[in-house]
PDB file of C-alpha atoms in Angstrom:
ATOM      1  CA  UNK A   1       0.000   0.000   0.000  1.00 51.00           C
ATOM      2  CA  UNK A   2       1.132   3.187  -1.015  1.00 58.00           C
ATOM      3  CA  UNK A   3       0.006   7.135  -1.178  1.00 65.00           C
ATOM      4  CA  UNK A   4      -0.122   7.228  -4.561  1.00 67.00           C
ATOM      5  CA  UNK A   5       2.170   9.443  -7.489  1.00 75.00           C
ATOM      6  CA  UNK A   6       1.939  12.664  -8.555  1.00 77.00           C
ATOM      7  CA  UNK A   7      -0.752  12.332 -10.429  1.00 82.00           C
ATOM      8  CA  UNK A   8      -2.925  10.606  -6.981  1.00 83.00           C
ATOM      9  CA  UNK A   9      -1.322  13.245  -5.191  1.00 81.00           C
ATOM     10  CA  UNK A  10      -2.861  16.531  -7.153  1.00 84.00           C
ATOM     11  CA  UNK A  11      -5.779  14.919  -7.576  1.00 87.00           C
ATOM     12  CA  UNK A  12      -6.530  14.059  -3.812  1.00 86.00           C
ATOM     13  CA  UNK A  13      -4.984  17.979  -2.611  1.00 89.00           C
ATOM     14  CA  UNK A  14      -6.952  19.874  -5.154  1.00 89.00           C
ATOM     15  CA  UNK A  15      -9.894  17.665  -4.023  1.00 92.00           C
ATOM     16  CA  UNK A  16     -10.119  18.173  -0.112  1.00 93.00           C
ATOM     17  CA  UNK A  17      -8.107  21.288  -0.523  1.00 94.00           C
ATOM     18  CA  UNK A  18      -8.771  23.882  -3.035  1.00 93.00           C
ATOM     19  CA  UNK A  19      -6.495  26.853  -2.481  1.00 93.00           C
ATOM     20  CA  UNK A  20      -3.244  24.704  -2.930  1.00 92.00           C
ATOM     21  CA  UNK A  21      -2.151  23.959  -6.114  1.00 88.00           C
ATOM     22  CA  UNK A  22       1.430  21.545  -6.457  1.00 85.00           C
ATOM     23  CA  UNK A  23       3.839  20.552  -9.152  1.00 82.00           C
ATOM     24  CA  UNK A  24       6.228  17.643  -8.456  1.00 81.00           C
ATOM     25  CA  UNK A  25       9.047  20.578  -9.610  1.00 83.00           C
ATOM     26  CA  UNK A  26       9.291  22.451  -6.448  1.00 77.00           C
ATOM     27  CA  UNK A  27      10.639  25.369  -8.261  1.00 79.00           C
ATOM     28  CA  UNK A  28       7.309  25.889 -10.157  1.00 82.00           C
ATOM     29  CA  UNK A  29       5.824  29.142  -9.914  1.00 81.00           C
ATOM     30  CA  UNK A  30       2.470  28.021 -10.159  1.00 83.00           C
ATOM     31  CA  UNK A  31       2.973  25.784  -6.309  1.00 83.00           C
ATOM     32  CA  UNK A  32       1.082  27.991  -4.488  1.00 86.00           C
ATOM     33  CA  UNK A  33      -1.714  27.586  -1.601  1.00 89.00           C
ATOM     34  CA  UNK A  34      -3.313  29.687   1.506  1.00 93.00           C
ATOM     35  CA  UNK A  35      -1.034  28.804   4.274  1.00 94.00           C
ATOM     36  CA  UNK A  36      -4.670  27.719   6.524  1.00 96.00           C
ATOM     37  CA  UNK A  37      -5.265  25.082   3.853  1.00 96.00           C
ATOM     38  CA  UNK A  38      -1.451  23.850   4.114  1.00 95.00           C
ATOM     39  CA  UNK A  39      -1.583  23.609   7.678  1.00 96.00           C
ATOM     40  CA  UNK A  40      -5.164  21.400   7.161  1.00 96.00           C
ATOM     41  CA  UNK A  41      -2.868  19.394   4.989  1.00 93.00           C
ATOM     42  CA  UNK A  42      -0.092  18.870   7.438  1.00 94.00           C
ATOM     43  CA  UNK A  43      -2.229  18.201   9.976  1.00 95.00           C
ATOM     44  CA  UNK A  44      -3.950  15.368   7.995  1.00 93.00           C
ATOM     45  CA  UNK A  45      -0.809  13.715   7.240  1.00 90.00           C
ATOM     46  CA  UNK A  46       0.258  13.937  10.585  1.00 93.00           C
ATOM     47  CA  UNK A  47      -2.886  12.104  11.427  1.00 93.00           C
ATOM     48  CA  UNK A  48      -2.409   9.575   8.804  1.00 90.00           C
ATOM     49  CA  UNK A  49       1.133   8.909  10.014  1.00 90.00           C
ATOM     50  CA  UNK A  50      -0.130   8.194  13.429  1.00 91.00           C
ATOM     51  CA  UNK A  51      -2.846   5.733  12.491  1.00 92.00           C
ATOM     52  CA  UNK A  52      -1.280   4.160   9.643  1.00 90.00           C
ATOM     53  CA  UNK A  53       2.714   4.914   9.839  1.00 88.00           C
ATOM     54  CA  UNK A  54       3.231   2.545   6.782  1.00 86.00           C
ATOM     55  CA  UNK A  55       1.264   4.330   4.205  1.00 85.00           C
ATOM     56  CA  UNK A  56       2.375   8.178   5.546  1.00 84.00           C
ATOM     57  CA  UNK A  57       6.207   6.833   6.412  1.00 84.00           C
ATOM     58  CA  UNK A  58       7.411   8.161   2.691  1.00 82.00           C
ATOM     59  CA  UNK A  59       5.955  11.509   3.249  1.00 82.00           C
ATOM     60  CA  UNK A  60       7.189  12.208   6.811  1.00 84.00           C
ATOM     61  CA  UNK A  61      10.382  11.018   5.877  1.00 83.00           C
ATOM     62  CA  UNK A  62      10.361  13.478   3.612  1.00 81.00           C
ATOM     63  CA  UNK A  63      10.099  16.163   6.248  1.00 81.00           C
ATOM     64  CA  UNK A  64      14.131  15.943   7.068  1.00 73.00           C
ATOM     65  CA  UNK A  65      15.435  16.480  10.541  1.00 63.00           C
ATOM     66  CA  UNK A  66      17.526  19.785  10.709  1.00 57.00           C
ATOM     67  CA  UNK A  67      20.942  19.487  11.033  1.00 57.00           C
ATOM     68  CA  UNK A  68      21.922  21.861  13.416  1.00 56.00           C
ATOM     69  CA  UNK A  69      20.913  25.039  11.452  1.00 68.00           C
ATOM     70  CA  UNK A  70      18.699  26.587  14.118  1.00 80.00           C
ATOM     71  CA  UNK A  71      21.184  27.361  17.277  1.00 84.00           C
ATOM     72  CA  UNK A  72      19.139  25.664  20.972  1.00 87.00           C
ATOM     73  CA  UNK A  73      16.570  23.127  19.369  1.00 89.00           C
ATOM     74  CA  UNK A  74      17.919  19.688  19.145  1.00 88.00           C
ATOM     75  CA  UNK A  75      18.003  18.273  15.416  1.00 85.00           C
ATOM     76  CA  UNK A  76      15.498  15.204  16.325  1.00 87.00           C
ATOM     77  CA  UNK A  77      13.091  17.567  17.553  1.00 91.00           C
ATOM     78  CA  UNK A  78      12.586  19.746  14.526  1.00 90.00           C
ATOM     79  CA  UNK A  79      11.290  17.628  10.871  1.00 89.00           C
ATOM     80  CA  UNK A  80      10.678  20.255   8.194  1.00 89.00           C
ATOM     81  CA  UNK A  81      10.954  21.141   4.886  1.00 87.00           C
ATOM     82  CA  UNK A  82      11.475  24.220   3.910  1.00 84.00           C
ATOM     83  CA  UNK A  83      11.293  25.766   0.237  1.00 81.00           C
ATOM     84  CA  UNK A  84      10.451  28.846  -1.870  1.00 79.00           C
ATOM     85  CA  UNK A  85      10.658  30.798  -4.523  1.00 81.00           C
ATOM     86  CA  UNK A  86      13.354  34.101  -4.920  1.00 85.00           C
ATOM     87  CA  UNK A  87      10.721  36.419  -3.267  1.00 86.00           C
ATOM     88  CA  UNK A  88       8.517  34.115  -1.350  1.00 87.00           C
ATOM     89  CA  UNK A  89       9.303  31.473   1.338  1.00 88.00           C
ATOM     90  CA  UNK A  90       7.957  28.625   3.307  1.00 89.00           C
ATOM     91  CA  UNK A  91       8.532  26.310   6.271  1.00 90.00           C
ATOM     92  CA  UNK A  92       6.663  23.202   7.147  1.00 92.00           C
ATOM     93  CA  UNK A  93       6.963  21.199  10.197  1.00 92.00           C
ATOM     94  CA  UNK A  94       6.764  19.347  13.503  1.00 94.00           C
ATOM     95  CA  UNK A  95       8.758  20.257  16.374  1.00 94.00           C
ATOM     96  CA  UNK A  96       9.021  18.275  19.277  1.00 92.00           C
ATOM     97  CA  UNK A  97       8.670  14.929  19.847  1.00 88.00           C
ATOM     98  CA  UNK A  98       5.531  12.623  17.955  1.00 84.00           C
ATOM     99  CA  UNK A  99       4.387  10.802  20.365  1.00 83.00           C
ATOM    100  CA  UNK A 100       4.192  13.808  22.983  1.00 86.00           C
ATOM    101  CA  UNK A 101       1.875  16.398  21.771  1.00 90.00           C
ATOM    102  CA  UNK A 102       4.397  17.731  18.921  1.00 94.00           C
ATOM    103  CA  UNK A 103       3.495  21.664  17.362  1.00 96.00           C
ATOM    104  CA  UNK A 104       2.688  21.522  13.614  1.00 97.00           C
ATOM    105  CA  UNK A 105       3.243  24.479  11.989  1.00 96.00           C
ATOM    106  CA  UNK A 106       3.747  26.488   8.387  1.00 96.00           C
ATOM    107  CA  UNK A 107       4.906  29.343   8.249  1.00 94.00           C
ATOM    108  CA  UNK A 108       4.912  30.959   5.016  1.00 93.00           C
ATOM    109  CA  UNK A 109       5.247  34.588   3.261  1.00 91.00           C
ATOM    110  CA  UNK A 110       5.200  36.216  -0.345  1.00 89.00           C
ATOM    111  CA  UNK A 111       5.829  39.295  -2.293  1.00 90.00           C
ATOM    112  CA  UNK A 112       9.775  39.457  -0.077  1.00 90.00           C
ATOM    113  CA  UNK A 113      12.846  41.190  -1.330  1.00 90.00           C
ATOM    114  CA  UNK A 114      15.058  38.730  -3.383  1.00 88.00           C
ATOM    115  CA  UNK A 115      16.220  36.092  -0.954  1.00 82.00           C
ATOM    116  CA  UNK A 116      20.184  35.914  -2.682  1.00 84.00           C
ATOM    117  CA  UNK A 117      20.357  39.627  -2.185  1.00 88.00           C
ATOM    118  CA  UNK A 118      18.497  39.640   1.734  1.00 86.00           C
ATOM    119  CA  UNK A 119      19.129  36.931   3.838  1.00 84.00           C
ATOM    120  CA  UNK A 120      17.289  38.793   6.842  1.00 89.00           C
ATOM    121  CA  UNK A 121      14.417  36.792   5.885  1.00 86.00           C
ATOM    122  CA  UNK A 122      15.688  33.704   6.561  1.00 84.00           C
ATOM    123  CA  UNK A 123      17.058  35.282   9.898  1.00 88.00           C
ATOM    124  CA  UNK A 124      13.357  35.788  10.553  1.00 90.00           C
ATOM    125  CA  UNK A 125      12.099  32.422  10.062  1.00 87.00           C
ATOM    126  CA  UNK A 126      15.247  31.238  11.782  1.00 88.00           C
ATOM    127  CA  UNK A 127      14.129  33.111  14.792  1.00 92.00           C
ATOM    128  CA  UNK A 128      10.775  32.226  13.993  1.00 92.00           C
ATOM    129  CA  UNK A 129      11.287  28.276  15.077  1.00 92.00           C
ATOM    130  CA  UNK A 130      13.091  29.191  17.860  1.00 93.00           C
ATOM    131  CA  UNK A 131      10.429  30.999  19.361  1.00 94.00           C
ATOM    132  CA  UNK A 132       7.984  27.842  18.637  1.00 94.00           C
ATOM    133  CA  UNK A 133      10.667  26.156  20.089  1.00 94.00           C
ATOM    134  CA  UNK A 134      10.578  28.046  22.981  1.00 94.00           C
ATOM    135  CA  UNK A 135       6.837  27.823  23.864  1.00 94.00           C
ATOM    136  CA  UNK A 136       6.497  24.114  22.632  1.00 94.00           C
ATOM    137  CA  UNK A 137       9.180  23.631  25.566  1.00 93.00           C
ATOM    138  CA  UNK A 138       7.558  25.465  27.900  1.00 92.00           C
ATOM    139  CA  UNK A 139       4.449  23.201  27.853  1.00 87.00           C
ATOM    140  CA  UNK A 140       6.666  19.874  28.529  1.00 80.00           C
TER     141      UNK A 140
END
């Protein structure tokens, strides 16, 4: 049993989820969706993963553990990915640990300056997760 292919893929998102539209080239302009429907999304798969880790395992292993990038959150605690375009960007994740109540977030903003030119945005979202990180630890 599997999730599907591309093709399953579109079909199912732009079925239960009609403000996201996805490519399998994440560099495609036309990968766009409101960041409320995403987050439905995530939290779905999350869900699926939990009842049925065999058919969701590809897709959350996907989501890659960070590797040190954001300074105070252990790597196994953050599983992201993160992506955009040269004046948009976006972060999807879980932070914490799955079994334990873990945050699920996205985090997600268009129209930026160009990214190679201002890397203050990425400063932002770095700070961003911390923050999360922060709370999420404050409730264990």
């Amino acid at each position: 049993m599997h999730c599907g292919g591309w093709d399953s893929i579109r079909k199912y998102v732009s079925t239960y989820f009609s403000k996201i539209y996805v490519q399998e080239n994440p560099r495609d302009e036309q990968n766009v969706g409101e960041l409320n429907q995403v987050h439905s999304l995530l939290v779905h798969i999350f869900r699926g993963y939990k009842s049925e880790p065999e058919l969701w395992e590809p897709i959350i292993n996907g989501m890659v553990m960070q590797q040190g990038e954001y300074e105070g959150i252990p790597y196994y605690h953050v599983a992201h990915m993160t992506g955009g375009l040269p004046t948009a960007i976006i972060n999807i994740g879980i932070i914490g640990v799955f079994n334990e109540f873990p945050v699920l977030y996205v985090i997600g903003r268009k129209d930026l300056p160009y990214r190679s030119e201002n890397n203050e945005i990425d400063e932002v979202f770095a700070e961003s997760l911390k923050y999360i990180y922060k709370e999420y630890s404050k409730s264990m």
